[in-house]
Structures are given as C-alpha cells and as structure tokens.
Coordinates of C-alpha atoms and ligand atoms in Angstrom, one line a residue:
M1 CA 200.5 64.7 10.3
I2 CA 203.7 64.7 8.2
K3 CA 206.8 66.6 9.4
L4 CA 209.2 68.1 6.8
T5 CA 211.5 71.1 6.3
I6 CA 211.3 73.8 3.7
D7 CA 214.2 76.2 3.3
N8 CA 215.5 74.9 6.7
R9 CA 212.1 75.7 8.4
P10 CA 210.2 72.8 10.0
V11 CA 206.6 72.4 9.1
E12 CA 203.9 69.9 9.9
V13 CA 201.0 69.3 7.5
P14 CA 198.2 66.7 7.1
D15 CA 199.0 63.5 5.2
G16 CA 198.2 63.8 1.5
S17 CA 199.2 67.5 1.4
T18 CA 201.4 68.8 -1.4
V19 CA 204.7 70.5 -1.0
L20 CA 202.9 73.7 -2.2
D21 CA 200.3 73.3 0.7
A22 CA 203.2 73.0 3.1
A23 CA 205.1 76.0 1.7
R24 CA 201.9 78.1 1.8
S25 CA 201.3 77.2 5.4
L26 CA 204.7 78.7 6.1
G27 CA 203.8 81.8 4.2
L28 CA 206.2 81.1 1.3
N29 CA 205.3 82.6 -2.0
I30 CA 205.9 79.8 -4.6
P31 CA 204.4 81.0 -7.9
T32 CA 201.8 79.0 -9.7
L33 CA 200.0 79.6 -13.0
C34 CA 198.4 76.3 -14.0
F35 CA 197.2 75.3 -10.6
L36 CA 193.7 76.2 -9.2
A37 CA 192.9 74.6 -5.8
G38 CA 189.7 72.5 -5.9
V39 CA 189.5 72.6 -9.7
K40 CA 192.7 71.7 -11.3
E41 CA 195.5 70.4 -9.2
N42 CA 197.4 67.4 -10.5
R43 CA 198.5 68.0 -14.0
P44 CA 201.3 70.6 -13.8
S45 CA 202.3 72.2 -17.1
C46 CA 203.8 75.6 -16.4
M47 CA 206.6 74.5 -14.1
A48 CA 206.7 77.9 -12.3
C49 CA 206.4 76.1 -9.0
V50 CA 209.3 73.8 -9.1
V51 CA 211.3 73.0 -6.0
R52 CA 214.3 70.7 -5.1
V53 CA 213.4 67.7 -2.9
N54 CA 216.0 65.8 -0.8
G55 CA 218.9 67.2 -2.9
D56 CA 217.7 65.5 -6.1
T57 CA 219.2 66.8 -9.3
R58 CA 215.7 66.8 -10.9
L59 CA 213.4 69.6 -9.8
V60 CA 209.7 68.7 -9.2
P61 CA 206.5 70.7 -9.4
S62 CA 205.5 71.5 -5.8
C63 CA 201.7 71.7 -6.7
S64 CA 201.6 67.9 -7.5
T65 CA 204.3 66.5 -5.2
R66 CA 203.0 64.9 -2.0
V67 CA 204.9 65.5 1.2
T68 CA 206.6 62.6 2.9
A69 CA 208.0 62.3 6.4
G70 CA 211.5 63.9 6.8
M71 CA 211.4 65.5 3.3
V72 CA 213.9 68.3 2.8
V73 CA 212.7 70.9 0.3
A74 CA 214.6 73.8 -1.2
S75 CA 212.3 76.5 -2.7
E76 CA 214.3 79.7 -2.8
T77 CA 217.8 78.6 -3.8
P78 CA 219.4 80.4 -6.9
D79 CA 219.2 77.3 -9.0
V80 CA 215.5 76.8 -8.2
K81 CA 214.8 80.4 -9.0
A82 CA 216.8 80.1 -12.3
A83 CA 214.7 77.1 -13.3
R84 CA 211.5 78.9 -12.6
R85 CA 212.7 81.9 -14.7
A86 CA 213.7 79.6 -17.5
A87 CA 210.2 78.0 -17.4
L88 CA 208.6 81.4 -17.6
E89 CA 210.9 82.5 -20.4
L90 CA 209.9 79.4 -22.4
L91 CA 206.2 80.4 -22.0
F92 CA 207.1 83.8 -23.4
S93 CA 208.9 82.2 -26.4
D94 CA 205.4 81.4 -27.7
H95 CA 203.4 84.3 -26.2
L96 CA 201.8 86.9 -28.5
G97 CA 200.8 90.0 -26.7
D98 CA 201.7 93.6 -25.8
C99 CA 201.2 94.0 -22.1
I100 CA 201.7 97.7 -22.5
S101 CA 200.9 99.3 -25.8
V102 CA 203.8 100.6 -28.0
C103 CA 202.4 104.1 -28.0
Q104 CA 202.3 104.2 -24.2
R105 CA 205.9 103.0 -23.9
A106 CA 207.0 105.6 -26.4
C107 CA 205.5 108.6 -24.6
P108 CA 208.2 110.5 -22.7
A109 CA 205.6 112.5 -20.8
H110 CA 203.9 109.4 -19.5
L111 CA 200.4 110.0 -20.8
Q112 CA 198.1 107.0 -20.3
I113 CA 197.4 106.9 -24.0
P114 CA 195.2 103.9 -24.6
E115 CA 192.9 104.7 -21.6
T116 CA 192.6 108.3 -22.7
I117 CA 191.7 107.2 -26.2
R118 CA 189.1 104.8 -24.9
L119 CA 187.4 107.5 -22.8
V120 CA 187.4 109.9 -25.8
A121 CA 186.0 107.1 -28.1
A122 CA 183.2 106.5 -25.6
G123 CA 182.5 110.3 -25.5
K124 CA 183.5 110.5 -21.8
M125 CA 185.2 113.8 -22.2
D126 CA 185.2 115.0 -18.6
E127 CA 186.9 111.8 -17.6
A128 CA 189.4 112.1 -20.5
I129 CA 190.2 115.6 -19.5
A130 CA 190.8 114.6 -15.9
L131 CA 193.0 111.6 -17.0
V132 CA 195.1 113.8 -19.4
K133 CA 195.5 116.6 -16.9
E134 CA 196.4 114.3 -14.1
N135 CA 199.3 112.9 -16.1
I136 CA 200.5 115.8 -18.2
V137 CA 200.4 119.3 -17.1
F138 CA 201.0 120.7 -20.6
P139 CA 198.6 118.9 -22.9
G140 CA 197.8 122.0 -24.9
V141 CA 201.5 122.7 -25.5
L142 CA 202.6 119.0 -26.2
G143 CA 199.5 118.5 -28.3
R144 CA 201.1 120.9 -30.7
I145 CA 204.9 120.8 -30.3
C146 CA 205.7 117.3 -29.2
R147 CA 207.5 115.1 -31.7
A148 CA 204.8 112.5 -31.1
P149 CA 207.0 109.4 -30.8
C150 CA 203.8 107.7 -29.7
E151 CA 202.5 107.9 -33.2
Q152 CA 205.8 106.6 -34.6
G153 CA 205.3 103.5 -32.5
C154 CA 201.6 103.1 -33.0
R155 CA 200.8 99.6 -34.2
R156 CA 198.3 100.9 -36.7
K157 CA 201.0 103.0 -38.4
Q158 CA 202.2 99.9 -40.3
Y159 CA 198.7 99.1 -41.5
D160 CA 197.1 102.3 -42.7
G161 CA 198.5 105.2 -40.6
P162 CA 198.8 105.8 -36.9
V163 CA 196.0 106.8 -34.6
A164 CA 196.1 110.6 -34.4
I165 CA 197.1 110.6 -30.7
Q166 CA 198.6 114.1 -30.6
L167 CA 195.4 115.5 -32.1
I168 CA 193.3 113.7 -29.5
E169 CA 195.5 115.1 -26.8
R170 CA 195.3 118.6 -28.2
E171 CA 191.5 118.5 -28.6
V172 CA 191.1 117.2 -25.0
A173 CA 193.3 120.0 -23.7
D174 CA 191.4 122.7 -25.6
L175 CA 188.2 121.3 -24.4
A176 CA 189.5 121.3 -20.8
G177 CA 189.6 125.1 -20.5
Q178 CA 188.8 125.9 -16.9
R179 CA 186.6 122.8 -16.5
Y180 CA 189.3 120.9 -14.7
V181 CA 190.7 121.9 -11.3
P182 CA 193.0 119.3 -9.9
A183 CA 192.3 117.8 -6.5
C184 CA 195.1 118.4 -4.0
A185 CA 196.0 116.4 -0.9
P186 CA 195.8 118.2 2.4
A187 CA 198.6 120.6 3.1
T188 CA 201.7 118.9 4.4
G189 CA 203.4 122.0 5.7
K190 CA 206.5 121.2 3.6
R191 CA 208.0 123.8 1.4
V192 CA 209.8 123.2 -1.9
A193 CA 211.8 125.8 -4.0
I194 CA 212.1 125.1 -7.7
V195 CA 214.7 127.0 -9.7
G196 CA 213.6 127.1 -13.3
A197 CA 210.1 127.7 -14.7
G198 CA 210.4 125.7 -17.9
A199 CA 208.6 122.4 -18.7
T200 CA 210.5 120.4 -16.0
G201 CA 210.2 122.9 -13.2
L202 CA 206.6 123.7 -13.7
S203 CA 205.6 120.0 -14.2
A204 CA 207.5 119.2 -10.9
A205 CA 205.6 122.1 -9.3
F206 CA 202.3 120.8 -10.4
F207 CA 202.7 117.3 -9.0
L208 CA 204.2 118.6 -5.7
L209 CA 201.4 121.0 -5.3
K210 CA 198.9 118.2 -5.9
L211 CA 200.6 116.3 -3.1
G212 CA 199.9 119.1 -0.7
H213 CA 203.4 120.7 -0.6
R214 CA 203.9 124.5 -0.9
V215 CA 205.9 125.3 -4.0
T216 CA 207.8 128.5 -5.0
V217 CA 209.2 128.6 -8.5
F218 CA 212.1 131.0 -9.2
D219 CA 213.1 132.0 -12.7
D220 CA 215.3 134.7 -14.3
H221 CA 212.4 135.6 -16.8
A222 CA 209.5 137.7 -15.8
E223 CA 207.0 135.1 -16.9
P224 CA 207.0 131.3 -16.4
G225 CA 207.3 128.9 -19.4
G226 CA 211.0 128.7 -20.3
Q227 CA 211.7 127.4 -23.8
M228 CA 208.0 126.8 -24.4
R229 CA 207.6 130.6 -24.7
A230 CA 209.8 130.4 -27.9
A231 CA 207.6 127.7 -29.5
A232 CA 205.2 128.7 -32.3
L233 CA 202.0 128.2 -30.2
P234 CA 198.6 129.9 -30.7
A235 CA 197.9 132.7 -28.3
G236 CA 196.7 131.6 -24.9
V237 CA 197.7 127.9 -25.2
L238 CA 200.7 128.0 -22.8
E239 CA 198.9 130.3 -20.4
A240 CA 195.9 127.9 -20.3
D241 CA 198.2 125.1 -19.3
I242 CA 200.1 127.2 -16.7
E243 CA 196.7 128.4 -15.3
T244 CA 196.0 124.8 -14.1
I245 CA 199.1 125.1 -11.9
R246 CA 198.2 128.6 -10.7
Q247 CA 194.8 127.4 -9.7
I248 CA 196.3 125.1 -7.1
G249 CA 198.7 127.6 -5.6
L250 CA 201.8 128.1 -7.8
E251 CA 203.9 130.9 -6.2
Y252 CA 206.0 132.4 -8.9
R253 CA 209.0 134.7 -8.4
G254 CA 210.2 136.0 -11.8
S255 CA 213.3 138.0 -12.7
Q256 CA 215.3 136.1 -10.1
R257 CA 218.6 134.6 -11.3
L258 CA 220.3 131.9 -9.3
G259 CA 223.8 133.0 -8.4
Q260 CA 222.9 136.7 -8.9
N261 CA 219.7 137.6 -7.0
F262 CA 219.9 134.6 -4.6
T263 CA 222.1 131.7 -3.9
L264 CA 221.5 128.0 -3.3
D265 CA 222.8 128.3 0.3
E266 CA 220.2 131.0 1.0
L267 CA 217.4 128.8 -0.3
R268 CA 218.4 125.6 1.5
P269 CA 217.6 126.6 5.1
Q270 CA 214.2 128.1 4.0
Y271 CA 212.9 125.1 2.2
D272 CA 212.6 121.4 2.9
A273 CA 213.8 120.6 -0.6
V274 CA 215.3 122.5 -3.5
V275 CA 214.9 121.5 -7.2
L276 CA 217.3 122.7 -9.9
A277 CA 215.5 122.6 -13.2
V278 CA 217.5 125.0 -15.3
G279 CA 219.4 124.0 -18.5
G280 CA 223.1 123.4 -18.5
M281 CA 223.5 122.9 -14.8
A282 CA 225.6 119.8 -15.2
Q283 CA 228.5 121.9 -16.5
T284 CA 228.0 124.7 -14.0
D285 CA 230.6 125.5 -11.4
Y286 CA 228.5 124.7 -8.3
R287 CA 230.4 127.2 -6.1
Q288 CA 229.4 130.1 -8.4
L289 CA 225.8 129.5 -7.3
G290 CA 226.8 130.4 -3.8
A291 CA 226.8 126.9 -2.4
A292 CA 229.3 125.8 0.3
A293 CA 230.5 122.8 -1.7
T294 CA 233.9 121.4 -2.3
E295 CA 233.1 119.9 -5.7
R296 CA 233.2 122.1 -8.8
T297 CA 230.3 120.4 -10.5
I298 CA 227.0 119.0 -9.3
R299 CA 226.8 115.2 -9.1
I300 CA 223.3 113.9 -9.7
S301 CA 222.2 110.4 -8.7
P302 CA 220.7 108.5 -11.7
V303 CA 218.6 106.6 -9.1
N304 CA 216.6 109.5 -7.6
F305 CA 217.8 112.8 -9.1
E306 CA 219.3 113.9 -5.7
T307 CA 222.5 115.8 -6.0
S308 CA 225.7 115.5 -3.9
V309 CA 224.1 118.1 -1.6
P310 CA 221.3 116.4 0.5
G311 CA 217.9 117.8 -0.2
V312 CA 218.9 119.4 -3.5
F313 CA 217.5 117.7 -6.6
A314 CA 218.3 118.3 -10.3
G315 CA 216.7 117.1 -13.5
G316 CA 215.4 117.9 -16.9
T317 CA 217.7 119.7 -19.3
C318 CA 220.1 120.0 -16.4
I319 CA 221.1 116.5 -17.1
R320 CA 220.2 116.0 -20.7
A321 CA 222.2 116.9 -23.8
S322 CA 219.3 118.3 -25.7
Y323 CA 215.8 119.8 -25.1
D324 CA 212.7 117.7 -25.8
P325 CA 209.6 119.3 -24.4
A326 CA 207.8 116.0 -23.8
R327 CA 210.7 114.5 -22.0
S328 CA 211.1 117.6 -19.9
V329 CA 207.5 117.4 -18.8
G330 CA 208.0 113.7 -18.0
D331 CA 211.2 114.5 -16.1
G332 CA 209.2 117.0 -13.9
K333 CA 206.8 114.3 -12.9
L334 CA 209.7 112.0 -12.0
L335 CA 211.5 114.7 -10.1
A336 CA 208.3 115.4 -8.1
E337 CA 208.1 111.7 -7.2
C338 CA 211.7 111.7 -6.0
V339 CA 211.2 114.9 -4.0
A340 CA 208.0 113.7 -2.5
G341 CA 209.7 110.5 -1.5
H342 CA 212.5 112.5 0.2
L343 CA 210.0 114.6 2.1
A344 CA 208.2 111.5 3.3
G345 CA 211.4 109.8 4.3
R346 CA 211.1 107.0 1.8
S347 CA 213.5 106.0 -0.9
V348 CA 212.4 106.3 -4.5
Q349 CA 214.0 104.6 -7.5
I350 CA 213.3 106.1 -10.9
G351 CA 213.8 104.4 -14.3
V352 CA 212.5 101.0 -13.3
K353 CA 210.9 99.7 -16.5
E354 CA 207.6 98.0 -16.3
F355 CA 207.6 94.4 -17.6
T356 CA 206.0 94.0 -21.0
S357 CA 205.9 91.3 -23.7
T358 CA 205.8 92.5 -27.3
I359 CA 204.0 91.4 -30.4
P360 CA 206.4 91.2 -33.3
K361 CA 205.4 92.6 -36.7
L362 CA 202.0 91.4 -37.8
T363 CA 200.9 90.3 -41.3
T364 CA 198.1 92.1 -43.1
E365 CA 195.6 89.4 -42.2
E366 CA 196.7 89.6 -38.6
Y367 CA 196.2 93.3 -38.6
R368 CA 192.6 92.8 -39.8
Q369 CA 192.1 90.6 -36.7
L370 CA 193.5 93.3 -34.4
L371 CA 191.5 96.1 -36.1
N372 CA 188.1 94.4 -35.8
G373 CA 185.6 97.1 -35.0
A374 CA 188.1 100.0 -35.1
N375 CA 187.3 102.9 -37.4
S376 CA 188.7 102.8 -40.9
A377 CA 191.6 104.9 -42.3
L378 CA 191.2 108.7 -42.2
T379 CA 193.9 111.3 -42.5
V380 CA 194.7 113.6 -39.5
H381 CA 193.4 116.5 -41.6
E382 CA 190.0 114.8 -41.9
L383 CA 189.9 114.2 -38.2
I384 CA 190.4 117.8 -37.0
G385 CA 187.6 118.5 -34.6
E386 CA 186.7 114.8 -34.6
A387 CA 188.6 113.5 -31.6
Q388 CA 186.0 110.8 -31.0
T389 CA 186.3 109.5 -34.5
A390 CA 190.1 109.6 -34.3
A391 CA 190.0 107.7 -31.0
G392 CA 187.8 105.1 -32.6
R393 CA 190.7 104.1 -34.8
C394 CA 192.7 102.7 -31.9
C395 CA 192.7 98.9 -31.9
H396 CA 193.4 98.3 -28.2
C397 CA 196.7 96.6 -28.5
D398 CA 197.5 97.0 -24.8
C399 CA 196.5 93.8 -23.0
R400 CA 193.1 93.8 -21.3
A401 CA 194.6 91.9 -18.4
A402 CA 197.8 94.0 -18.0
N403 CA 196.9 95.0 -14.4
D404 CA 195.9 91.6 -13.1
C405 CA 197.8 89.1 -15.3
K406 CA 199.4 86.5 -13.1
L407 CA 201.9 85.6 -15.7
R408 CA 203.1 89.2 -15.9
V409 CA 203.4 89.6 -12.2
V410 CA 205.4 86.4 -11.8
A411 CA 207.6 87.4 -14.8
E412 CA 208.3 90.7 -13.2
N413 CA 209.2 89.1 -9.9
Y414 CA 211.6 86.7 -11.5
G415 CA 213.3 89.2 -13.8
V416 CA 212.1 87.4 -16.9
N417 CA 213.5 88.3 -20.3
P418 CA 210.5 87.7 -22.6
K419 CA 212.8 87.4 -25.6
A420 CA 215.2 85.0 -24.0
F421 CA 214.1 82.1 -26.2
A422 CA 212.7 84.1 -29.1
G423 CA 212.9 82.1 -32.3
E424 CA 211.9 82.3 -36.0
H425 CA 208.6 80.4 -35.5
R426 CA 205.7 82.1 -33.9
R427 CA 202.0 81.5 -33.6
A428 CA 199.5 83.3 -35.8
F429 CA 197.9 86.3 -34.2
E430 CA 194.2 85.7 -33.7
I431 CA 191.3 87.1 -31.7
I432 CA 188.1 85.2 -31.2
R433 CA 185.2 87.4 -30.1
Q434 CA 182.0 86.3 -28.5
P435 CA 179.8 89.3 -29.3
G436 CA 179.2 91.3 -26.1
G437 CA 181.0 88.9 -24.0
V438 CA 184.3 87.0 -23.7
I439 CA 187.2 87.5 -26.1
F440 CA 189.8 84.8 -26.5
E441 CA 193.4 85.5 -27.7
P442 CA 195.0 82.1 -28.3
G443 CA 198.4 83.8 -28.6
K444 CA 198.3 84.6 -24.9
C445 CA 197.1 81.2 -23.8
I446 CA 199.7 79.1 -21.9
S447 CA 197.6 75.9 -22.1
C448 CA 197.3 75.8 -18.3
G449 CA 194.0 73.9 -18.7
I450 CA 192.2 75.9 -15.9
C451 CA 189.3 77.0 -18.2
V452 CA 189.0 73.4 -19.6
A453 CA 188.7 72.1 -16.0
I454 CA 186.2 74.9 -14.9
A455 CA 184.0 74.2 -17.9
A456 CA 184.1 70.4 -17.2
Q457 CA 183.3 70.9 -13.5
A458 CA 180.4 73.2 -14.4
Q459 CA 179.1 70.6 -16.9
E460 CA 179.1 73.0 -19.8
P461 CA 177.2 71.2 -22.5
L462 CA 180.1 71.7 -25.0
G463 CA 182.8 73.2 -22.9
L464 CA 186.5 73.6 -23.9
T465 CA 189.2 71.1 -24.8
F466 CA 192.8 70.9 -25.9
I467 CA 193.1 70.6 -29.7
G468 CA 196.3 69.4 -31.4
R469 CA 199.5 68.0 -29.9
G470 CA 202.9 69.0 -28.5
F471 CA 204.0 72.5 -29.0
D472 CA 201.0 73.3 -31.2
V473 CA 198.3 72.3 -28.7
K474 CA 195.7 74.9 -28.1
V475 CA 192.5 75.4 -26.2
G476 CA 189.4 75.4 -28.3
V477 CA 185.7 74.5 -28.4
P478 CA 185.0 70.8 -29.4
L479 CA 183.2 70.0 -32.7
A480 CA 184.2 73.4 -34.2
G481 CA 181.7 75.2 -32.0
T482 CA 182.0 78.9 -31.3
L483 CA 183.2 80.4 -28.0
A484 CA 179.6 81.2 -27.1
D485 CA 178.7 77.5 -27.7
G486 CA 181.5 76.3 -25.4
L487 CA 181.1 78.8 -22.6
Q488 CA 177.3 79.1 -22.2
K489 CA 177.3 79.2 -18.4
I490 CA 180.7 79.7 -17.0
G491 CA 182.5 82.3 -19.2
A492 CA 182.9 84.8 -16.4
E493 CA 184.4 82.2 -14.1
C494 CA 186.9 81.2 -16.8
V495 CA 187.9 84.9 -17.4
R496 CA 188.4 85.4 -13.6
H497 CA 190.7 82.4 -13.2
C498 CA 192.6 82.6 -16.5
P499 CA 196.2 83.4 -15.4
T500 CA 196.8 85.5 -18.5
G501 CA 194.9 87.9 -20.8
A502 CA 193.9 85.0 -23.1
L503 CA 190.4 85.1 -21.8
E504 CA 189.0 88.5 -21.1
F505 CA 185.8 90.5 -21.4
E506 CA 185.5 92.7 -24.5
R507 CA 185.7 96.2 -22.8
Ligands
SF4_1 S1 198.6 88.0 -21.1 FE1 199.8 88.9 -19.4 S2 201.9 88.6 -20.2 FE2 200.5 88.4 -21.9 S3 200.4 90.3 -22.9 FE3 198.7 90.2 -21.4 S4 199.5 91.1 -19.5 FE4 201.3 90.6 -20.9
SF4_2 S1 196.5 101.3 -31.9 FE1 195.9 102.4 -30.1 S2 196.8 101.3 -28.3 FE2 197.7 100.5 -30.2 S3 199.6 101.7 -30.4 FE3 198.1 102.8 -31.6 S4 197.1 104.2 -30.2 FE4 198.3 102.8 -29.0
SF4_3 S1 192.7 80.3 -22.0 FE1 192.4 78.6 -20.6 S2 194.1 77.3 -20.9 FE2 194.6 79.3 -21.8 S3 195.7 80.4 -20.2 FE3 193.6 80.9 -20.0 S4 192.7 79.5 -18.5 FE4 194.7 78.7 -19.3

C-alpha cells in the first residue's frame, strides 16, 4: 500500500493506483472527460483532471499519474482550478454545438420550444398540450400577441425563414380546450395573496396552485386579465387560458384596490406570503399602501424578488420599465418559484443562466447538413391549421446530449466561458447519420478516444480511428467506411460513453 496526502488529507491506496484512484477513494470530485476505467486510461488528452504534485510548477493529469510514497497532491487550489478551466475553454474554442437552442434561449416565457415542436411533429398532441400548459399558462394569448423573439432567433430564419413557433403554440393552445387539467401537489395548508391579476399575477397563481398552495388574487378590476384584456384577441381566448387556473382553485377577488379597499398590513397576517404584481409599484410610496414601513419605496431583491418586508414579494411590471406579455408570464413563473422556496424554507436564486455553447453563423452548405430531413420552406400563411407540418421544419439545433453531456456539466461547474479562446478559424459543421441509428457530429468531438478504444476492445471489424494530425485530428472510420461500417456491434456503447453529444442516437 502507498501512503500519500491529497489536499492535506492522508490516504492509502494499493501500489500501481493513480492519483485519480486515490482522490476518488477520498470522495474528491476530480473531473475527467477522456478517461474510461477499464477501457481507456493512459493517454490523457482533455487535461480536465490536472493536479499539482509535490509543489511542482508543472501540473500533471491525475488519471495517468501513479502514486508514490509520501506524494503531496493539491487538487482544489485556485491555480489548479484555473488550469482546468483553461483546458475546458480550449476545448470549447473548437466546439461546434448549441447546447440549448437559440429559440429556447430567446423565449421570455420559458416554453420548452424544441421539445414541444418534436411532440407536435410526431403527432403527439396530448403530450404537446401538457408540455405547453405546464410551462406557459397563457399559450392562447401569447400564441397571438407575443413579439415572438424565438422566431427572430430561430436558426432556420437565416436559411429560408424561421419555424412558425408562435403558430404551433397557438394551435396547440386552441386544441387544448378543456382537454388539459393540470395535476396539483397535495394541499400544503399555506396561503398566498397575490395583488394584481395580470399576466404575472395569474401566472404566479397557476404555478403556486399546482404546488398545492391556496392562492387568492386581488385586483381592482372586476375581471382578471390585466393588460391582456386590452389586447386584440378573438373572443374566448383569454378566458380559455384563465379557465385552466380556475380549474385548479383560483380564488379571485375583483374590484379590490390595494391602498383603498385593503392594505398590505391587513393582508400580511392572514397569508403566509404576499405577492405584489401590479404595474408601477417601484415608484409607489410604500406607506400609502398601508404598510408599517420606514422606507418610502419598496426595495426588491434581484436575487429572489423578495422585498424589504419579509414574506412580501414583487415582480413583473412592478420592476420593469415596459410591458411585455411574454416576459410578464415568465416573471410569474419565477415569482412562484421564489415564493415556493420561501414557504418551504429554502433559498432560491433566480437569473442563473444555464451553460450553453453556441454555433456561429453557418454557411449555406452547412445549413443543408443541419436541415437534413426537415420539411422544406413554407410560409406561415400556408401553415395555418398545419401545426404538424410547421413543426416538421425544425432542424433540432438543440444538442441531443444537452441533459447528460459530461463536458457541459464540467464546464458549468468550472464557470467556463465557451468563447474565451474564440478565434477566426472554426471547423466545418457536419452531421454524419447512420440511418435509424447513431448520428455523429464531428464538431462536438473532443478527440477523447473513448469510442476508438471501445470499438477496438470489442474487436469491431472496421472500428474507428483518428484521422489527420495536430489540431485537425478527428475521429473517423478507416478506409473511408461509413459510420454503419465502423460501428456494427458497439454503436450503443460508444454513444453511452461519449462525454459529449458528438455520438448520439437519431431521436
Ligand atoms: S456536446 Fe455538450 S457542450 Fe457540446 S453542444 Fe452538446 S451539450 Fe453542449
Ligand atoms: S430550428 Fe427548431 S430548435 Fe432550431 S432555433 Fe428554430 S425552432 Fe428552435
Ligand atoms: S466521438 Fe469518440 S472521440 Fe469524439 S468525443 Fe465522443 S467518444 Fe470521444
């Protein structure tokens, strides 16, 4: 047995172990990308696992460095972490992929756009309705009055026009009718008062009701809906969306004006949390609302929407300079998350952006690769009533591995800036499809060699190999074979262990 210390902690491991083995036996989480125990161990390339040994200036990969007696390893120091981050940023300098699609990132209401589109394209309308309604409580309204920034961002826009995302959302909403009744968690016994029955207040009410809380919404108008009532909407659209909230227990108290018919200090003892979701609150004299506060104006935390008065939250047009219905709907969802966190006694932080790498502008030929199989150009007018055809135009630019990509997880943990080393040169965008099976995106490959080693170990007749040299090296099938030739037996295993979305199943 060999004794050493890692981060000042003593550890004893069998002779022949690596520093990574020793670190893992201590429960330390050293990231690895190109290492796969029992298959590929000794040729490190990603450098995500570097550590400092015995104070050396040079860092070494822990996956291939053998332990020696008395070794002193530093695995968590700021310089080691910075080196790992730099190694990851170098990988992203040559990485071509959208982890999250541009349309998804642009939606202020947080609709799961690509997944919704894929369900519609597959004709799974009940599932599409449930997904849309779970995420957006006003799809009928937003399907008509949203400014559709998703379509502005849609990758296909630069080629032959965006996917008609708003039309798809609208047609799913119209189809929903009364078919969808949201499932709610068991009653929590907690009560929330929401002041303001516009897009933010009602959206917050919906998500809090779904979590099992009792919600009462107050508004100075007789009917709920706020500024959405002033929008040019076909009859019944707003009511149909609001009906979903009524179905799960919305308690509405109309013609009740805060500061006139009731005060904040009257509400607070009766409810476990109060949400202010009325426009212009940021400029309001707080004391006029009947609150025993010393400040003249409400201070709102940008971290969790809680105001300077504990248990009172504020969001939506309260804190925004202008009204955007989709953003207001999205704000309601975030407010609900913050209030639910408060009621459960846990802290919530909003505004944490998910990590994503981004494909730069593509050439026409690269667009053709991306579009493979997607429906051809059609105008929105031609697509009315044809949501499934419209959905078939989406080219699935979100990464198929986004939820289990090891590279992305590690990048997020290390605060990686994927553009830190962005340069002029980039790889060509390419997708290689094995019909009905594996799809290979060379732009997402980090040349870890795991698939090459798996194929070799399984004695694939042709297998995979590295082609080229230096920075331009890439994984490919020898003798110009197809992917199907190279991966006859072991494709699924390669997909499972690929640390990125370079190898995935065509879904
Ligand atoms: S392979 Fe990973 S890092 Fe690359 S685009 Fe896909 S999810 Fe993002
Ligand atoms: S092509 Fe599809 S996934 Fe890509 S941005 Fe457009 S709608 Fe979103
Ligand atoms: S395709 Fe192969 S070499 Fe490339 S990242 Fe995936 S497993 Fe590694």
